[in-house]
């Protein structure tokens, strides 16, 4: 267990104890089934471990339950100080995290170094401050005879499930608001990408966060994941992943009457009006469609371009995609790494191959020669609105471009999918852009940009993209219980309202 053929996994010696992190220490799984972590750029096995089983989930939940009273009783200042130390540990280990993230995911190292890791450090610093601002409403005499106030309390043990596309950032988005609010957590990362989640939990311990507050179970969804969601001692679950799996998570959680927060699929529209800055839109479309090899639920996947700019936009995007550098993720010059696996690469390729019968493949549409799960940046033009390349989440470096005429049509087409996670509108006209932000049904609408996220602002979707918010102070709505406390101010034993129940006035 833990043997590696890669020299680019500097933390591997610390994982010799196993890929579970429970009660402040690494531990082996007990499922009896092995799992490989594979570098998708080379096909190398970089780490092998035993998956978590239901017994491991039970042990992790018990550790979180034991740690909850003490952590919940800590003052906001104490939790804030711990999270500030956590941010410092993460910053100190930034390169280690970047190397591990690029190795297990195939991300270009520049993306890991300049986006994933600093974003996680910033998230941690944000929640260190937010931990001290968990107030309820101020007190008031709303009935006249009573003083009311609102307490915001930790809810207990959280059981969360994170995806494989941003393992480090998704671990942070799940863990940080939960523990900042005084909860404890058991996180199940995707079993194919557990490395940085484990390093994240280890860093929490190094920062002095008590044992059992942050626990990791690396197991398969159908046993470890479902057992975690349905566990009677887990009071809330947060899931990020596909809409299909999100429905299953909600079904299990509903059976045990627990809270759910679901951040699900997306099919983000990129709406370019005819007064837009064409160069900016072209550059924005390429960056927004190719980030993380398109394996991003907010990535631009459907560009709707008003007809006067349509052909120039298609030509500009094709020209820019053609110079994107595809290759070794550990080469600092690489722009686009592989997809997560050959299986997923073949799934993405299938969408494009089927689109050839009804659309125009302008550029890309093939896997380059050589090892690794690579796929070229691909532009598909003139596909019908109802086609699968426009309606389905492909999760690869594929952008579909369609024309529209009137503004009404552009906004209607943007809303014409089951999803509503993110979108962008491109225009120099403030009124036109303002209309798009109001009428496009998505949890985030960018204007003249697409993709940037910040810790202070919420992330979450409409429709089949789920509900609830990650990041920002709004995320505390998911992880806290609001309690109304009411004091009698009269000291009168026989209150007038009692006469509505017994006796006479």
Protein backbone atom coordinates (compact mmCIF):
# COMPACT_ATOMS: atom_id res chain seq x y z
CA UNK A 1 0.00 0.00 0.00
CA UNK A 2 1.24 3.47 -0.82
CA UNK A 3 3.93 2.43 -3.31
CA UNK A 4 4.44 4.87 -6.16
CA UNK A 5 6.22 4.84 -9.50
CA UNK A 6 6.28 8.64 -9.53
CA UNK A 7 8.84 10.93 -7.94
CA UNK A 8 6.35 13.80 -8.08
CA UNK A 9 4.42 12.82 -4.96
CA UNK A 10 6.54 14.26 -2.14
CA UNK A 11 3.94 13.51 0.55
CA UNK A 12 3.60 9.81 -0.19
CA UNK A 13 5.66 8.68 2.80
CA UNK A 14 3.11 10.25 5.15
CA UNK A 15 0.32 8.17 3.59
CA UNK A 16 1.90 4.82 4.43
CA UNK A 17 -0.64 4.44 7.22
CA UNK A 18 -3.55 4.51 4.78
CA UNK A 19 -5.89 6.90 2.99
CA UNK A 20 -8.33 7.51 5.84
CA UNK A 21 -7.81 10.43 8.23
CA UNK A 22 -9.83 9.82 11.37
CA UNK A 23 -9.42 11.39 14.79
CA UNK A 24 -6.23 13.20 13.81
CA UNK A 25 -4.32 10.30 12.26
CA UNK A 26 -3.98 8.32 9.05
CA UNK A 27 -5.55 4.88 9.04
CA UNK A 28 -6.09 2.04 6.56
CA UNK A 29 -9.49 1.27 5.09
CA UNK A 30 -11.28 -1.95 5.95
CA UNK A 31 -13.40 -2.62 2.86
CA UNK A 32 -11.04 -5.28 1.52
CA UNK A 33 -10.90 -3.51 -1.86
CA UNK A 34 -7.93 -1.66 -3.30
CA UNK A 35 -8.04 1.61 -5.23
CA UNK A 36 -5.36 3.12 -7.47
CA UNK A 37 -4.72 6.83 -7.79
CA UNK A 38 -3.57 7.29 -11.39
CA UNK A 39 -1.71 10.17 -12.99
CA UNK A 40 -3.96 10.79 -16.03
CA UNK A 41 -1.14 12.39 -18.01
CA UNK A 42 1.08 9.31 -17.93
CA UNK A 43 -1.18 6.50 -16.86
CA UNK A 44 1.09 5.80 -13.87
CA UNK A 45 -0.27 4.47 -10.60
CA UNK A 46 1.00 6.96 -8.02
CA UNK A 47 -0.67 5.55 -4.92
CA UNK A 48 -2.65 2.44 -4.01
CA UNK A 49 -4.77 2.16 -0.91
CA UNK A 50 -7.58 0.19 0.67
CA UNK A 51 -10.98 1.85 0.31
CA UNK A 52 -13.04 2.84 3.29
CA UNK A 53 -15.95 0.60 4.17
CA UNK A 54 -19.01 1.25 6.29
CA UNK A 55 -17.11 0.43 9.47
CA UNK A 56 -14.59 3.20 8.71
CA UNK A 57 -17.47 5.63 8.21
CA UNK A 58 -18.90 4.62 11.60
CA UNK A 59 -15.54 5.21 13.27
CA UNK A 60 -15.11 8.60 11.59
CA UNK A 61 -18.63 9.74 12.51
CA UNK A 62 -18.01 8.63 16.09
CA UNK A 63 -14.78 10.66 16.19
CA UNK A 64 -16.61 13.71 14.84
CA UNK A 65 -19.45 13.22 17.32
CA UNK A 66 -17.01 13.01 20.22
CA UNK A 67 -15.21 16.15 19.11
CA UNK A 68 -18.36 18.18 18.53
CA UNK A 69 -19.21 19.36 22.10
CA UNK A 70 -15.76 20.80 22.71
CA UNK A 71 -15.42 22.42 19.29
CA UNK A 72 -18.95 23.87 19.38
CA UNK A 73 -18.24 25.31 22.84
CA UNK A 74 -15.09 27.08 21.64
CA UNK A 75 -15.51 30.81 21.35
CA UNK A 76 -15.71 32.40 17.90
CA UNK A 77 -12.31 33.95 18.61
CA UNK A 78 -10.80 30.55 19.39
CA UNK A 79 -12.16 29.00 16.21
CA UNK A 80 -11.03 32.05 14.26
CA UNK A 81 -7.50 31.81 15.65
CA UNK A 82 -7.34 28.12 14.72
CA UNK A 83 -8.45 28.87 11.16
CA UNK A 84 -5.89 31.65 10.82
CA UNK A 85 -3.21 29.13 11.82
CA UNK A 86 -4.71 26.70 9.32
CA UNK A 87 -4.37 29.27 6.53
CA UNK A 88 -0.73 29.81 7.48
CA UNK A 89 0.03 26.08 7.37
CA UNK A 90 -1.62 25.80 3.96
CA UNK A 91 0.37 28.75 2.63
CA UNK A 92 3.59 27.24 3.95
CA UNK A 93 2.84 23.92 2.21
CA UNK A 94 1.49 25.48 -1.00
CA UNK A 95 3.91 23.79 -3.39
CA UNK A 96 3.28 20.37 -1.88
CA UNK A 97 -0.45 20.84 -2.41
CA UNK A 98 0.05 22.08 -5.97
CA UNK A 99 2.22 19.08 -6.88
CA UNK A 100 -0.22 16.57 -5.42
CA UNK A 101 -3.23 18.23 -7.07
CA UNK A 102 -1.63 18.28 -10.51
CA UNK A 103 -0.45 14.70 -10.12
CA UNK A 104 -3.81 13.16 -9.24
CA UNK A 105 -5.95 15.35 -11.54
CA UNK A 106 -3.70 16.19 -14.47
CA UNK A 107 -4.13 19.91 -13.90
CA UNK A 108 -1.50 22.17 -15.42
CA UNK A 109 0.84 23.07 -12.59
CA UNK A 110 0.27 26.77 -13.24
CA UNK A 111 -3.46 26.29 -12.58
CA UNK A 112 -2.77 24.46 -9.32
CA UNK A 113 -0.22 27.05 -8.21
CA UNK A 114 -2.12 30.15 -9.27
CA UNK A 115 -5.78 29.15 -8.81
CA UNK A 116 -6.54 26.03 -6.77
CA UNK A 117 -4.03 26.43 -3.96
CA UNK A 118 -4.13 30.22 -3.41
CA UNK A 119 -7.91 30.10 -3.69
CA UNK A 120 -7.99 27.53 -0.90
CA UNK A 121 -5.66 29.57 1.30
CA UNK A 122 -7.85 32.63 0.72
CA UNK A 123 -11.00 30.67 1.55
CA UNK A 124 -9.45 29.55 4.81
CA UNK A 125 -8.43 33.10 5.72
CA UNK A 126 -11.93 34.34 4.85
CA UNK A 127 -13.64 31.83 7.13
CA UNK A 128 -11.16 32.63 9.88
CA UNK A 129 -12.66 36.11 9.87
CA UNK A 130 -16.23 35.01 9.24
CA UNK A 131 -16.14 32.71 12.27
CA UNK A 132 -16.38 35.82 14.44
CA UNK A 133 -19.51 37.12 12.71
CA UNK A 134 -22.21 34.53 13.35
CA UNK A 135 -24.71 36.79 15.03
CA UNK A 136 -28.46 36.41 14.96
CA UNK A 137 -30.88 39.34 14.90
CA UNK A 138 -30.66 41.90 17.67
CA UNK A 139 -32.99 41.64 20.63
CA UNK A 140 -36.37 43.31 20.56
CA UNK A 141 -39.78 43.40 22.30
CA UNK A 142 -41.88 42.27 19.37
CA UNK A 143 -44.91 41.12 21.39
CA UNK A 144 -44.71 43.95 23.89
CA UNK A 145 -44.47 41.61 26.88
CA UNK A 146 -41.47 39.60 25.80
CA UNK A 147 -37.91 40.10 24.64
CA UNK A 148 -36.90 37.98 21.66
CA UNK A 149 -33.53 37.26 20.18
CA UNK A 150 -32.08 34.79 17.71
CA UNK A 151 -29.23 32.39 18.39
CA UNK A 152 -27.28 30.84 15.56
CA UNK A 153 -25.95 27.48 16.72
CA UNK A 154 -23.80 24.71 15.29
CA UNK A 155 -25.87 21.77 14.06
CA UNK A 156 -23.58 18.81 14.81
CA UNK A 157 -21.79 16.27 12.62
CA UNK A 158 -21.75 17.09 8.91
CA UNK A 159 -21.22 14.37 6.32
CA UNK A 160 -20.05 15.77 2.97
CA UNK A 161 -19.09 14.38 -0.42
CA UNK A 162 -16.73 16.17 -2.80
CA UNK A 163 -15.99 15.58 -6.52
CA UNK A 164 -12.80 14.77 -8.40
CA UNK A 165 -12.45 17.90 -10.55
CA UNK A 166 -11.31 20.30 -7.81
CA UNK A 167 -10.43 17.99 -4.91
CA UNK A 168 -8.61 20.58 -2.81
CA UNK A 169 -10.96 23.49 -3.34
CA UNK A 170 -14.05 21.33 -2.87
CA UNK A 171 -12.64 19.93 0.37
CA UNK A 172 -12.17 23.49 1.55
CA UNK A 173 -15.64 24.57 0.45
CA UNK A 174 -17.14 21.71 2.45
CA UNK A 175 -14.94 21.78 5.53
CA UNK A 176 -14.40 25.48 6.20
CA UNK A 177 -17.93 26.85 6.71
CA UNK A 178 -18.86 23.74 8.64
CA UNK A 179 -16.06 24.01 11.18
CA UNK A 180 -16.06 27.82 11.30
CA UNK A 181 -19.66 27.55 12.52
CA UNK A 182 -18.65 25.08 15.24
CA UNK A 183 -19.57 21.80 13.57
CA UNK A 184 -17.41 18.76 13.00
CA UNK A 185 -17.19 16.98 9.66
CA UNK A 186 -16.59 13.71 7.88
CA UNK A 187 -15.68 14.35 4.25
CA UNK A 188 -15.68 11.70 1.54
CA UNK A 189 -13.53 12.84 -1.39
CA UNK A 190 -13.76 11.10 -4.77
CA UNK A 191 -11.91 7.85 -4.35
CA UNK A 192 -9.76 8.53 -7.45
CA UNK A 193 -8.46 11.87 -6.10
CA UNK A 194 -8.10 11.70 -2.29
CA UNK A 195 -4.56 13.02 -1.93
CA UNK A 196 -5.07 16.73 -1.31
CA UNK A 197 -8.14 16.16 0.88
CA UNK A 198 -5.97 14.02 3.14
CA UNK A 199 -3.22 16.64 3.13
CA UNK A 200 -5.85 19.28 3.93
CA UNK A 201 -7.05 17.37 7.01
CA UNK A 202 -3.48 16.75 8.11
CA UNK A 203 -2.78 20.49 7.81
CA UNK A 204 -5.81 21.19 10.02
CA UNK A 205 -4.26 19.02 12.71
CA UNK A 206 -0.90 20.75 12.28
CA UNK A 207 -2.69 24.06 12.86
CA UNK A 208 -4.01 22.83 16.20
CA UNK A 209 -7.59 22.10 15.20
CA UNK A 210 -8.64 19.34 17.61
CA UNK A 211 -8.61 15.70 16.59
CA UNK A 212 -11.95 14.56 15.21
CA UNK A 213 -13.06 17.97 13.97
CA UNK A 214 -11.96 17.16 10.39
CA UNK A 215 -12.11 13.54 9.22
CA UNK A 216 -11.62 12.01 5.76
CA UNK A 217 -13.01 8.69 4.55
CA UNK A 218 -11.74 7.68 1.12
CA UNK A 219 -14.26 5.20 -0.18
CA UNK A 220 -16.66 4.41 -2.98
CA UNK A 221 -19.94 6.25 -3.27
CA UNK A 222 -22.24 3.24 -3.21
CA UNK A 223 -21.01 2.01 0.15
CA UNK A 224 -19.00 4.63 2.07
CA UNK A 225 -20.83 7.58 0.52
CA UNK A 226 -24.36 6.29 0.94
CA UNK A 227 -23.62 5.04 4.45
CA UNK A 228 -22.29 8.48 5.39
CA UNK A 229 -25.33 10.31 4.01
CA UNK A 230 -27.74 7.95 5.75
CA UNK A 231 -25.86 7.73 9.06
CA UNK A 232 -28.18 8.54 11.99
CA UNK A 233 -25.54 10.67 13.72
CA UNK A 234 -24.97 12.86 10.65
CA UNK A 235 -27.36 15.82 10.75
CA UNK A 236 -26.54 17.48 7.44
CA UNK A 237 -24.92 16.53 4.15
CA UNK A 238 -23.35 18.70 1.48
CA UNK A 239 -22.77 17.14 -1.92
CA UNK A 240 -21.09 18.45 -5.06
CA UNK A 241 -21.33 16.34 -8.19
CA UNK A 242 -23.68 15.29 -10.94
CA UNK A 243 -27.39 15.96 -10.83
CA UNK A 244 -28.13 12.23 -11.12
CA UNK A 245 -26.08 11.36 -8.04
CA UNK A 246 -27.42 14.44 -6.24
CA UNK A 247 -30.92 13.05 -6.59
CA UNK A 248 -29.77 9.83 -4.92
CA UNK A 249 -28.12 11.80 -2.09
CA UNK A 250 -31.33 13.76 -1.54
CA UNK A 251 -33.36 10.56 -1.49
CA UNK A 252 -31.19 9.00 1.22
CA UNK A 253 -31.02 12.19 3.24
CA UNK A 254 -34.78 12.68 3.08
CA UNK A 255 -35.34 9.20 4.50
CA UNK A 256 -33.36 10.22 7.59
CA UNK A 257 -34.77 13.77 7.74
CA UNK A 258 -31.48 15.60 7.47
CA UNK A 259 -30.51 18.81 5.77
CA UNK A 260 -29.04 18.74 2.30
CA UNK A 261 -26.97 21.18 0.33
CA UNK A 262 -26.57 20.18 -3.32
CA UNK A 263 -24.24 21.81 -5.85
CA UNK A 264 -24.90 19.86 -9.02
CA UNK A 265 -24.32 19.98 -12.76
CA UNK A 266 -24.15 22.99 -15.01
CA UNK A 267 -24.34 23.98 -18.66
CA UNK A 268 -23.30 27.60 -18.46
CA UNK A 269 -24.41 29.96 -21.28
CA UNK A 270 -22.06 32.64 -22.61
CA UNK A 271 -24.26 35.30 -24.23
CA UNK A 272 -22.53 37.74 -26.60
CA UNK A 273 -24.61 40.72 -27.73
CA UNK A 274 -23.74 42.56 -30.94
CA UNK A 275 -22.23 45.57 -29.15
CA UNK A 276 -19.78 43.43 -27.15
CA UNK A 277 -16.02 43.84 -27.27
CA UNK A 278 -15.34 40.96 -29.68
CA UNK A 279 -11.70 40.44 -28.68
CA UNK A 280 -12.62 40.32 -25.01
CA UNK A 281 -15.44 37.86 -25.69
CA UNK A 282 -13.20 35.58 -27.74
CA UNK A 283 -10.48 35.52 -25.10
CA UNK A 284 -13.06 35.04 -22.36
CA UNK A 285 -14.74 32.16 -24.17
CA UNK A 286 -11.50 30.25 -24.68
CA UNK A 287 -10.40 30.68 -21.06
CA UNK A 288 -13.85 29.92 -19.64
CA UNK A 289 -14.43 26.83 -21.75
CA UNK A 290 -10.97 25.30 -21.26
CA UNK A 291 -10.35 25.90 -17.55
CA UNK A 292 -9.44 22.62 -15.88
CA UNK A 293 -9.78 20.96 -19.31
CA UNK A 294 -13.45 21.97 -19.27
CA UNK A 295 -14.05 19.82 -16.18
CA UNK A 296 -15.74 22.65 -14.33
CA UNK A 297 -19.46 22.93 -13.61
CA UNK A 298 -19.34 26.69 -14.25
CA UNK A 299 -17.26 26.47 -17.45
CA UNK A 300 -18.65 28.19 -20.52
CA UNK A 301 -20.22 25.42 -22.59
CA UNK A 302 -22.83 27.18 -24.76
CA UNK A 303 -21.91 30.43 -26.50
CA UNK A 304 -24.87 32.31 -27.97
CA UNK A 305 -23.59 35.04 -30.25
CA UNK A 306 -25.77 37.69 -31.88
CA UNK A 307 -25.66 37.19 -35.62
CA UNK A 308 -23.59 40.29 -36.62
CA UNK A 309 -20.65 38.96 -34.56
CA UNK A 310 -21.24 35.25 -35.01
CA UNK A 311 -18.81 34.28 -37.78
CA UNK A 312 -16.05 36.54 -36.46
CA UNK A 313 -16.49 35.05 -32.99
CA UNK A 314 -16.32 31.48 -34.33
CA UNK A 315 -13.18 32.28 -36.32
CA UNK A 316 -11.54 34.08 -33.40
CA UNK A 317 -12.21 31.28 -30.92
CA UNK A 318 -10.97 28.65 -33.38
CA UNK A 319 -7.74 30.59 -33.99
CA UNK A 320 -7.09 31.01 -30.27
CA UNK A 321 -7.91 27.37 -29.42
CA UNK A 322 -5.42 26.28 -32.07
CA UNK A 323 -2.50 27.82 -30.16
CA UNK A 324 -3.42 26.41 -26.74
CA UNK A 325 -0.48 24.32 -25.53
CA UNK A 326 -1.54 20.76 -24.62
CA UNK A 327 0.94 18.62 -22.74
CA UNK A 328 2.72 17.61 -19.55
CA UNK A 329 0.91 19.18 -16.58
CA UNK A 330 4.22 19.67 -14.79
CA UNK A 331 5.63 21.83 -17.58
CA UNK A 332 4.96 25.44 -16.50
CA UNK A 333 4.24 26.35 -20.14
CA UNK A 334 1.37 23.85 -20.50
CA UNK A 335 -2.09 25.39 -20.88
CA UNK A 336 -4.27 22.29 -21.07
CA UNK A 337 -3.75 19.01 -19.27
CA UNK A 338 -5.49 15.67 -19.71
CA UNK A 339 -8.99 14.74 -18.70
CA UNK A 340 -9.32 12.78 -15.47
CA UNK A 341 -9.22 9.35 -17.15
CA UNK A 342 -9.29 7.57 -20.48
CA UNK A 343 -12.84 6.48 -19.75
CA UNK A 344 -13.94 10.08 -19.30
CA UNK A 345 -11.91 11.17 -22.34
CA UNK A 346 -13.76 8.60 -24.44
CA UNK A 347 -17.09 9.85 -23.07
CA UNK A 348 -16.25 13.42 -24.12
CA UNK A 349 -15.10 12.21 -27.54
CA UNK A 350 -18.40 10.40 -27.97
CA UNK A 351 -20.36 13.64 -27.69
CA UNK A 352 -18.20 15.23 -30.38
CA UNK A 353 -18.35 12.23 -32.70
CA UNK A 354 -22.13 12.16 -32.52
CA UNK A 355 -22.26 15.92 -33.15
CA UNK A 356 -20.54 15.47 -36.52
CA UNK A 357 -23.88 14.29 -37.94
CA UNK A 358 -25.70 17.52 -37.10
CA UNK A 359 -23.10 20.25 -36.47
CA UNK A 360 -19.80 21.67 -37.70
CA UNK A 361 -16.59 20.72 -35.86
CA UNK A 362 -14.57 23.88 -36.42
CA UNK A 363 -11.40 22.86 -34.59
CA UNK A 364 -10.22 20.02 -32.38
CA UNK A 365 -12.50 17.03 -32.13
CA UNK A 366 -9.72 14.50 -31.57
CA UNK A 367 -7.33 13.05 -29.04
CA UNK A 368 -3.67 13.82 -29.74
CA UNK A 369 -1.30 10.92 -30.26
CA UNK A 370 0.58 9.57 -27.29
CA UNK A 371 -0.13 8.45 -23.76
CA UNK A 372 -2.43 10.22 -21.40
CA UNK A 373 -6.13 11.06 -21.41
CA UNK A 374 -5.75 14.21 -23.50
CA UNK A 375 -8.36 15.77 -25.78
CA UNK A 376 -7.83 18.78 -28.01
CA UNK A 377 -9.72 22.05 -27.47
CA UNK A 378 -12.87 21.65 -29.54
CA UNK A 379 -15.29 24.14 -31.06
CA UNK A 380 -18.68 22.93 -32.33
CA UNK A 381 -20.76 25.37 -34.38
CA UNK A 382 -24.32 25.42 -35.68
CA UNK A 383 -25.69 22.65 -33.45
CA UNK A 384 -29.47 22.71 -32.91
CA UNK A 385 -30.63 24.01 -29.54
CA UNK A 386 -32.23 20.67 -28.67
CA UNK A 387 -29.11 18.60 -29.47
CA UNK A 388 -27.19 16.78 -26.74
CA UNK A 389 -24.03 18.80 -27.28
CA UNK A 390 -26.04 21.89 -26.30
CA UNK A 391 -28.24 20.35 -23.61
CA UNK A 392 -26.04 17.79 -21.81
CA UNK A 393 -23.12 18.36 -19.48
CA UNK A 394 -20.05 17.16 -21.42
CA UNK A 395 -17.41 18.10 -18.82
CA UNK A 396 -14.58 18.47 -21.29
CA UNK A 397 -12.81 21.10 -23.45
CA UNK A 398 -15.77 21.48 -25.80
CA UNK A 399 -17.60 24.74 -26.61
CA UNK A 400 -20.79 24.81 -28.67
CA UNK A 401 -21.57 28.09 -30.48
CA UNK A 402 -25.02 29.08 -31.75
CA UNK A 403 -26.30 32.32 -33.32
CA UNK A 404 -29.28 34.37 -32.20
CA UNK A 405 -31.06 37.43 -33.55
CA UNK A 406 -33.11 39.47 -31.05
CA UNK A 407 -32.09 39.96 -27.42
CA UNK A 408 -35.25 38.13 -26.30
CA UNK A 409 -34.12 35.07 -28.21
CA UNK A 410 -30.62 35.12 -26.71
CA UNK A 411 -31.93 35.21 -23.16
CA UNK A 412 -34.56 32.57 -23.90
CA UNK A 413 -31.95 30.22 -25.32
CA UNK A 414 -29.64 30.86 -22.36
CA UNK A 415 -32.40 29.67 -20.01
CA UNK A 416 -33.36 26.71 -22.18
CA UNK A 417 -31.66 23.87 -20.29
CA UNK A 418 -32.46 22.12 -17.00
CA UNK A 419 -29.42 23.75 -15.38
CA UNK A 420 -28.84 27.12 -13.76
CA UNK A 421 -25.47 27.31 -12.06
CA UNK A 422 -23.59 30.08 -13.86
CA UNK A 423 -23.77 32.31 -16.95
CA UNK A 424 -22.22 35.38 -18.49
CA UNK A 425 -23.42 38.31 -20.60
CA UNK A 426 -21.16 40.34 -22.87
CA UNK A 427 -22.21 43.87 -23.78
CA UNK A 428 -21.05 47.49 -23.55
CA UNK A 429 -24.65 48.58 -22.84
CA UNK A 430 -25.33 48.71 -19.10
CA UNK A 431 -29.09 48.33 -19.60
CA UNK A 432 -28.71 45.35 -21.89
CA UNK A 433 -26.30 43.68 -19.49
CA UNK A 434 -28.53 44.54 -16.54
CA UNK A 435 -31.49 42.87 -18.19
CA UNK A 436 -29.43 39.73 -18.76
CA UNK A 437 -28.39 39.59 -15.10
CA UNK A 438 -32.03 39.82 -14.03
CA UNK A 439 -33.54 37.41 -16.51
CA UNK A 440 -30.95 34.65 -16.86
CA UNK A 441 -31.80 32.01 -14.27
CA UNK A 442 -28.45 31.14 -12.74
CA UNK A 443 -26.83 31.41 -9.34
CA UNK A 444 -24.04 33.58 -10.74
CA UNK A 445 -24.13 35.86 -13.78
CA UNK A 446 -20.89 37.53 -14.81
CA UNK A 447 -20.81 40.60 -17.05
CA UNK A 448 -17.94 40.84 -19.54
CA UNK A 449 -16.09 38.02 -17.82
CA UNK A 450 -16.69 34.37 -17.00
CA UNK A 451 -15.27 32.15 -14.21
CA UNK A 452 -13.76 34.39 -11.48
CA UNK A 453 -14.90 33.46 -7.99
CA UNK A 454 -14.18 35.17 -4.70
CA UNK A 455 -14.50 33.96 -1.14
CA UNK A 456 -16.80 36.79 -0.11
CA UNK A 457 -19.52 35.91 -2.62
CA UNK A 458 -21.83 32.85 -2.68
CA UNK A 459 -21.70 29.99 -5.17
CA UNK A 460 -24.73 27.83 -5.88
CA UNK A 461 -27.38 27.15 -8.46
CA UNK A 462 -30.96 27.28 -9.67
CA UNK A 463 -33.10 24.44 -11.07
CA UNK A 464 -31.31 21.11 -11.62
CA UNK A 465 -28.03 22.72 -10.55
CA UNK A 466 -29.11 22.32 -6.93
CA UNK A 467 -29.64 24.58 -3.95
CA UNK A 468 -27.71 26.10 -1.08
CA UNK A 469 -24.51 28.12 -1.15
CA UNK A 470 -20.80 27.47 -0.87
CA UNK A 471 -18.37 30.19 0.20
CA UNK A 472 -19.31 33.59 1.68
CA UNK A 473 -21.28 34.28 4.83
CA UNK A 474 -24.36 32.89 3.06
CA UNK A 475 -22.90 29.39 3.43
CA UNK A 476 -23.54 29.59 7.18
CA UNK A 477 -27.24 29.26 6.43
CA UNK A 478 -26.49 25.63 5.54
CA UNK A 479 -24.37 24.89 8.61
CA UNK A 480 -26.17 26.61 11.46
CA UNK A 481 -29.45 26.20 13.29
CA UNK A 482 -31.47 29.35 13.93
CA UNK A 483 -33.10 29.34 17.37
CA UNK A 484 -35.65 31.83 18.66
CA UNK A 485 -35.29 32.59 22.37
CA UNK A 486 -38.16 34.48 24.09
CA UNK A 487 -38.16 35.93 27.63
CA UNK A 488 -41.24 37.05 29.53
CA UNK A 489 -40.78 40.58 30.86
CA UNK A 490 -43.95 40.93 32.97
CA UNK A 491 -43.46 38.55 35.91
CA UNK A 492 -47.25 38.11 35.87
CA UNK A 493 -48.37 34.59 36.81
CA UNK A 494 -51.91 34.70 35.39
CA UNK A 495 -51.42 36.15 31.96
CA UNK A 496 -54.31 37.49 29.95
CA UNK A 497 -53.69 35.07 27.06
CA UNK A 498 -54.17 32.13 29.43
CA UNK A 499 -57.89 32.97 29.48
CA UNK A 500 -58.12 31.76 25.88
CA UNK A 501 -57.29 28.29 27.20
CA UNK A 502 -59.05 28.17 30.58
CA UNK A 503 -61.12 30.36 32.89
CA UNK A 504 -62.73 33.74 32.31
CA UNK A 505 -61.33 37.22 32.01
